[in-house]
Amino acid sequence: RWGVLACSLALVAGSAVPSGAAGQAPPEWRAEPVWRVASDALDAMMVSGAALAPDGTAWVLDGLSPALVLVDAAGTIVRRIDRQGSGPGEFTGPLVGPALSDGVVWVYDTGQGMWSGFGPDGSLVESHRESLTMEIPMRLVGLEGGGVAFEVSDFDGARTLAVRDGPAGAERFERVIGRADILTLIPGVAATPLWTVRGGDLVVGSNQTYRFSVLDARGAEQGSVGRADTGRLPLDGELRQALRKSVIDRQVGPGGTLPPELEEMLVFPDSLPVVDALLPGPDGGLITVRGLGLRDGVTPEGSDPLDPDRPTRLDVFDASGAWVGTVSLPPGFVPMAARGALVVGAFPSDLFDVDIAAFRLRAP
């Protein structure tokens, strides 16, 4: 997976790297394996999302097949919803989701502009068709106490976060949360907005900073959470050239030249991402997935999705916003959903060969 780029990143990141402000590291937490479902049992074309229920069951979305798979708290596949067609409860795909809200799991079918909600037994609870537009939901998350949050992108790359009482319900608020650089040739490097749902609140920020705004379900500012003692790995000079060369080598071969239309797509952010994802944490807290660009002088460097040997590193914050722990997950693990101390994600070895797994975080 982008082997040349990974080597370039490792070589450059290992030299002349500025450190952020040093402080006292919090305790190291443990990550206990709970279950793992192998790719042959999952039979998924692409694991694109997951959602956790209060009882520990996990809904896993195969956006391309398309299918919605229910895994119980022991890691056994108990249900697969994959009816093909254009009627209520049927899919044409690709799918976006899943989002759990008041016991209903929601997905959005981009092929027919259809919201579908299913109960734990797989029965269709509700379906709602919208007018097809180019502003297609990119990600869905359910809110505690009801409601669905989702993100859309317009032609100019602006990302908007919207919250509704339900897919067919009244809109609570819309807010532009940032822009996405059109850097599709280098996955994992582009500057993008980040957000997650934490109980009934939303945590919103960017992968370029380690502090995030907290909003209530109506969009009102409630404060902020994160850290101010971090530095970043600037994306300039030698590292920028290494990234650019890696793209050219992969697209047109060593010594080649990119066509003008592709050259225009190489819009680099100021630094490598310092955060790769936000997830709700234990006891009303927050989990951050550390990015390759994070430099803080007190914990190992951030996880690099391009390096299969680098562990995935998480930071854990409590409900007050205090940084209370760090934890390492196995190399290659991509966290997708969390509830309490349980984290679910994927081990993708390639596009069509993906295991899913759950880990429980334990404080020392």
PDB file of N, CA and C in Angstrom, residues 253-310:
ATOM      1  N   GLY A 253       5.785   6.649 -13.566  1.00  0.00           N
ATOM      2  CA  GLY A 253       7.072   5.988 -13.609  1.00  0.00           C
ATOM      3  C   GLY A 253       8.206   6.932 -13.226  1.00  0.00           C
ATOM      4  N   PRO A 254       9.327   6.375 -12.762  1.00  0.00           N
ATOM      5  CA  PRO A 254      10.473   7.188 -12.341  1.00  0.00           C
ATOM      6  C   PRO A 254      10.927   8.122 -13.454  1.00  0.00           C
ATOM      7  N   GLY A 255      11.166   9.382 -13.072  1.00  0.00           N
ATOM      8  CA  GLY A 255      11.643  10.362 -14.034  1.00  0.00           C
ATOM      9  C   GLY A 255      10.562  10.956 -14.917  1.00  0.00           C
ATOM     10  N   GLY A 256       9.309  10.558 -14.704  1.00  0.00           N
ATOM     11  CA  GLY A 256       8.214  11.038 -15.529  1.00  0.00           C
ATOM     12  C   GLY A 256       7.730  12.421 -15.116  1.00  0.00           C
ATOM     13  N   THR A 257       6.724  12.876 -15.834  1.00  0.00           N
ATOM     14  CA  THR A 257       6.123  14.184 -15.563  1.00  0.00           C
ATOM     15  C   THR A 257       4.617  14.027 -15.457  1.00  0.00           C
ATOM     16  N   LEU A 258       4.034  14.627 -14.456  1.00  0.00           N
ATOM     17  CA  LEU A 258       2.583  14.556 -14.288  1.00  0.00           C
ATOM     18  C   LEU A 258       1.886  15.451 -15.301  1.00  0.00           C
ATOM     19  N   PRO A 259       0.753  15.001 -15.844  1.00  0.00           N
ATOM     20  CA  PRO A 259      -0.062  15.885 -16.675  1.00  0.00           C
ATOM     21  C   PRO A 259      -0.498  17.103 -15.867  1.00  0.00           C
ATOM     22  N   PRO A 260      -0.715  18.245 -16.522  1.00  0.00           N
ATOM     23  CA  PRO A 260      -1.084  19.473 -15.790  1.00  0.00           C
ATOM     24  C   PRO A 260      -2.300  19.299 -14.891  1.00  0.00           C
ATOM     25  N   GLU A 261      -3.309  18.526 -15.356  1.00  0.00           N
ATOM     26  CA  GLU A 261      -4.512  18.389 -14.537  1.00  0.00           C
ATOM     27  C   GLU A 261      -4.243  17.619 -13.252  1.00  0.00           C
ATOM     28  N   LEU A 262      -3.264  16.710 -13.256  1.00  0.00           N
ATOM     29  CA  LEU A 262      -2.899  15.999 -12.031  1.00  0.00           C
ATOM     30  C   LEU A 262      -1.956  16.837 -11.167  1.00  0.00           C
ATOM     31  N   GLU A 263      -1.091  17.592 -11.800  1.00  0.00           N
ATOM     32  CA  GLU A 263      -0.195  18.465 -11.055  1.00  0.00           C
ATOM     33  C   GLU A 263      -0.985  19.453 -10.206  1.00  0.00           C
ATOM     34  N   GLU A 264      -2.124  19.930 -10.739  1.00  0.00           N
ATOM     35  CA  GLU A 264      -2.956  20.879 -10.009  1.00  0.00           C
ATOM     36  C   GLU A 264      -3.583  20.258  -8.761  1.00  0.00           C
ATOM     37  N   MET A 265      -3.687  18.926  -8.732  1.00  0.00           N
ATOM     38  CA  MET A 265      -4.306  18.259  -7.591  1.00  0.00           C
ATOM     39  C   MET A 265      -3.353  18.137  -6.398  1.00  0.00           C
ATOM     40  N   LEU A 266      -2.067  18.380  -6.614  1.00  0.00           N
ATOM     41  CA  LEU A 266      -1.099  18.227  -5.532  1.00  0.00           C
ATOM     42  C   LEU A 266      -1.068  19.494  -4.680  1.00  0.00           C
ATOM     43  N   VAL A 267      -2.137  19.696  -3.932  1.00  0.00           N
ATOM     44  CA  VAL A 267      -2.237  20.830  -3.025  1.00  0.00           C
ATOM     45  C   VAL A 267      -1.869  20.337  -1.632  1.00  0.00           C
ATOM     46  N   PHE A 268      -0.705  20.720  -1.140  1.00  0.00           N
ATOM     47  CA  PHE A 268      -0.208  20.196   0.120  1.00  0.00           C
ATOM     48  C   PHE A 268      -0.643  21.070   1.293  1.00  0.00           C
ATOM     49  N   PRO A 269      -1.014  20.463   2.417  1.00  0.00           N
ATOM     50  CA  PRO A 269      -1.261  21.245   3.635  1.00  0.00           C
ATOM     51  C   PRO A 269       0.053  21.701   4.242  1.00  0.00           C
ATOM     52  N   ASP A 270      -0.024  22.447   5.345  1.00  0.00           N
ATOM     53  CA  ASP A 270       1.186  22.967   5.986  1.00  0.00           C
ATOM     54  C   ASP A 270       1.985  21.886   6.699  1.00  0.00           C
ATOM     55  N   SER A 271       1.304  20.837   7.155  1.00  0.00           N
ATOM     56  CA  SER A 271       2.005  19.783   7.884  1.00  0.00           C
ATOM     57  C   SER A 271       1.292  18.460   7.657  1.00  0.00           C
ATOM     58  N   LEU A 272       1.978  17.385   8.009  1.00  0.00           N
ATOM     59  CA  LEU A 272       1.309  16.098   8.019  1.00  0.00           C
ATOM     60  C   LEU A 272       0.241  16.096   9.113  1.00  0.00           C
ATOM     61  N   PRO A 273      -0.814  15.293   8.974  1.00  0.00           N
ATOM     62  CA  PRO A 273      -1.885  15.289   9.986  1.00  0.00           C
ATOM     63  C   PRO A 273      -1.357  14.960  11.373  1.00  0.00           C
ATOM     64  N   VAL A 274      -1.826  15.717  12.367  1.00  0.00           N
ATOM     65  CA  VAL A 274      -1.469  15.416  13.748  1.00  0.00           C
ATOM     66  C   VAL A 274      -2.504  14.503  14.397  1.00  0.00           C
ATOM     67  N   VAL A 275      -3.697  14.436  13.813  1.00  0.00           N
ATOM     68  CA  VAL A 275      -4.764  13.550  14.279  1.00  0.00           C
ATOM     69  C   VAL A 275      -5.395  12.892  13.062  1.00  0.00           C
ATOM     70  N   ASP A 276      -5.594  11.583  13.127  1.00  0.00           N
ATOM     71  CA  ASP A 276      -6.211  10.870  12.021  1.00  0.00           C
ATOM     72  C   ASP A 276      -7.702  10.647  12.204  1.00  0.00           C
ATOM     73  N   ALA A 277      -8.189  10.625  13.444  1.00  0.00           N
ATOM     74  CA  ALA A 277      -9.611  10.378  13.678  1.00  0.00           C
ATOM     75  C   ALA A 277      -9.980  10.781  15.092  1.00  0.00           C
ATOM     76  N   LEU A 278     -11.266  11.085  15.291  1.00  0.00           N
ATOM     77  CA  LEU A 278     -11.847  11.334  16.605  1.00  0.00           C
ATOM     78  C   LEU A 278     -12.915  10.290  16.869  1.00  0.00           C
ATOM     79  N   LEU A 279     -12.959   9.790  18.122  1.00  0.00           N
ATOM     80  CA  LEU A 279     -13.955   8.803  18.521  1.00  0.00           C
ATOM     81  C   LEU A 279     -14.427   9.134  19.935  1.00  0.00           C
ATOM     82  N   PRO A 280     -15.666   8.786  20.286  1.00  0.00           N
ATOM     83  CA  PRO A 280     -16.088   8.940  21.681  1.00  0.00           C
ATOM     84  C   PRO A 280     -15.278   8.006  22.576  1.00  0.00           C
ATOM     85  N   GLY A 281     -14.983   8.469  23.794  1.00  0.00           N
ATOM     86  CA  GLY A 281     -14.135   7.687  24.681  1.00  0.00           C
ATOM     87  C   GLY A 281     -14.869   7.173  25.901  1.00  0.00           C
ATOM     88  N   PRO A 282     -14.156   6.480  26.794  1.00  0.00           N
ATOM     89  CA  PRO A 282     -14.774   5.933  28.010  1.00  0.00           C
ATOM     90  C   PRO A 282     -15.330   7.029  28.907  1.00  0.00           C
ATOM     91  N   ASP A 283     -16.481   6.750  29.524  1.00  0.00           N
ATOM     92  CA  ASP A 283     -17.075   7.626  30.544  1.00  0.00           C
ATOM     93  C   ASP A 283     -17.270   9.055  30.059  1.00  0.00           C
ATOM     94  N   GLY A 284     -17.743   9.204  28.830  1.00  0.00           N
ATOM     95  CA  GLY A 284     -18.017  10.534  28.306  1.00  0.00           C
ATOM     96  C   GLY A 284     -16.798  11.278  27.816  1.00  0.00           C
ATOM     97  N   GLY A 285     -15.683  10.593  27.654  1.00  0.00           N
ATOM     98  CA  GLY A 285     -14.446  11.222  27.203  1.00  0.00           C
ATOM     99  C   GLY A 285     -14.298  11.195  25.688  1.00  0.00           C
ATOM    100  N   LEU A 286     -13.043  11.304  25.251  1.00  0.00           N
ATOM    101  CA  LEU A 286     -12.726  11.384  23.829  1.00  0.00           C
ATOM    102  C   LEU A 286     -11.485  10.563  23.545  1.00  0.00           C
ATOM    103  N   ILE A 287     -11.460   9.926  22.376  1.00  0.00           N
ATOM    104  CA  ILE A 287     -10.293   9.195  21.889  1.00  0.00           C
ATOM    105  C   ILE A 287      -9.810   9.875  20.614  1.00  0.00           C
ATOM    106  N   THR A 288      -8.509  10.103  20.518  1.00  0.00           N
ATOM    107  CA  THR A 288      -7.927  10.607  19.280  1.00  0.00           C
ATOM    108  C   THR A 288      -6.942   9.580  18.735  1.00  0.00           C
ATOM    109  N   VAL A 289      -6.931   9.431  17.419  1.00  0.00           N
ATOM    110  CA  VAL A 289      -5.960   8.570  16.751  1.00  0.00           C
ATOM    111  C   VAL A 289      -4.813   9.471  16.301  1.00  0.00           C
ATOM    112  N   ARG A 290      -3.653   9.246  16.870  1.00  0.00           N
ATOM    113  CA  ARG A 290      -2.506  10.121  16.623  1.00  0.00           C
ATOM    114  C   ARG A 290      -2.018   9.991  15.184  1.00  0.00           C
ATOM    115  N   GLY A 291      -1.720  11.129  14.556  1.00  0.00           N
ATOM    116  CA  GLY A 291      -1.247  11.150  13.182  1.00  0.00           C
ATOM    117  C   GLY A 291       0.269  11.168  13.084  1.00  0.00           C
ATOM    118  N   LEU A 292       0.766  10.947  11.889  1.00  0.00           N
ATOM    119  CA  LEU A 292       2.203  10.898  11.658  1.00  0.00           C
ATOM    120  C   LEU A 292       2.867  12.234  11.944  1.00  0.00           C
ATOM    121  N   GLY A 293       2.134  13.339  11.789  1.00  0.00           N
ATOM    122  CA  GLY A 293       2.742  14.648  11.971  1.00  0.00           C
ATOM    123  C   GLY A 293       2.795  15.140  13.401  1.00  0.00           C
ATOM    124  N   LEU A 294       2.253  14.388  14.362  1.00  0.00           N
ATOM    125  CA  LEU A 294       2.229  14.835  15.754  1.00  0.00           C
ATOM    126  C   LEU A 294       3.611  14.724  16.383  1.00  0.00           C
ATOM    127  N   ARG A 295       4.038  15.807  17.022  1.00  0.00           N
ATOM    128  CA  ARG A 295       5.296  15.810  17.758  1.00  0.00           C
ATOM    129  C   ARG A 295       5.035  16.453  19.124  1.00  0.00           C
ATOM    130  N   ASP A 296       5.193  15.660  20.206  1.00  0.00           N
ATOM    131  CA  ASP A 296       4.957  16.216  21.529  1.00  0.00           C
ATOM    132  C   ASP A 296       6.053  15.885  22.525  1.00  0.00           C
ATOM    133  N   GLY A 297       7.020  15.088  22.144  1.00  0.00           N
ATOM    134  CA  GLY A 297       8.169  14.862  22.992  1.00  0.00           C
ATOM    135  C   GLY A 297       7.967  13.934  24.163  1.00  0.00           C
ATOM    136  N   VAL A 298       6.749  13.390  24.340  1.00  0.00           N
ATOM    137  CA  VAL A 298       6.517  12.575  25.530  1.00  0.00           C
ATOM    138  C   VAL A 298       6.008  11.168  25.204  1.00  0.00           C
ATOM    139  N   THR A 299       5.479  10.935  24.034  1.00  0.00           N
ATOM    140  CA  THR A 299       4.986   9.612  23.665  1.00  0.00           C
ATOM    141  C   THR A 299       5.515   9.262  22.289  1.00  0.00           C
ATOM    142  N   PRO A 300       5.476   7.990  21.895  1.00  0.00           N
ATOM    143  CA  PRO A 300       5.978   7.607  20.575  1.00  0.00           C
ATOM    144  C   PRO A 300       5.283   8.387  19.471  1.00  0.00           C
ATOM    145  N   GLU A 301       5.955   8.503  18.346  1.00  0.00           N
ATOM    146  CA  GLU A 301       5.421   9.245  17.217  1.00  0.00           C
ATOM    147  C   GLU A 301       4.088   8.661  16.763  1.00  0.00           C
ATOM    148  N   GLY A 302       3.303   9.491  16.094  1.00  0.00           N
ATOM    149  CA  GLY A 302       1.953   9.105  15.702  1.00  0.00           C
ATOM    150  C   GLY A 302       1.908   7.921  14.759  1.00  0.00           C
ATOM    151  N   SER A 303       0.759   7.301  14.683  1.00  0.00           N
ATOM    152  CA  SER A 303       0.576   6.154  13.804  1.00  0.00           C
ATOM    153  C   SER A 303       0.602   6.604  12.358  1.00  0.00           C
ATOM    154  N   ASP A 304       1.194   5.807  11.505  1.00  0.00           N
ATOM    155  CA  ASP A 304       1.326   6.105  10.083  1.00  0.00           C
ATOM    156  C   ASP A 304       0.563   5.053   9.308  1.00  0.00           C
ATOM    157  N   PRO A 305      -0.555   5.400   8.655  1.00  0.00           N
ATOM    158  CA  PRO A 305      -1.332   4.391   7.939  1.00  0.00           C
ATOM    159  C   PRO A 305      -0.591   3.784   6.757  1.00  0.00           C
ATOM    160  N   LEU A 306       0.514   4.401   6.333  1.00  0.00           N
ATOM    161  CA  LEU A 306       1.272   3.867   5.203  1.00  0.00           C
ATOM    162  C   LEU A 306       2.346   2.880   5.633  1.00  0.00           C
ATOM    163  N   ASP A 307       2.605   2.777   6.933  1.00  0.00           N
ATOM    164  CA  ASP A 307       3.655   1.900   7.439  1.00  0.00           C
ATOM    165  C   ASP A 307       3.026   0.715   8.155  1.00  0.00           C
ATOM    166  N   PRO A 308       3.071  -0.486   7.556  1.00  0.00           N
ATOM    167  CA  PRO A 308       2.394  -1.633   8.172  1.00  0.00           C
ATOM    168  C   PRO A 308       3.008  -2.086   9.482  1.00  0.00           C
ATOM    169  N   ASP A 309       4.216  -1.612   9.815  1.00  0.00           N
ATOM    170  CA  ASP A 309       4.874  -2.049  11.049  1.00  0.00           C
ATOM    171  C   ASP A 309       4.721  -1.055  12.190  1.00  0.00           C
ATOM    172  N   ARG A 310       4.093   0.073  11.963  1.00  0.00           N
ATOM    173  CA  ARG A 310       3.941   1.081  13.014  1.00  0.00           C
ATOM    174  C   ARG A 310       2.619   0.843  13.749  1.00  0.00           C
TER     175      ARG A 310
END
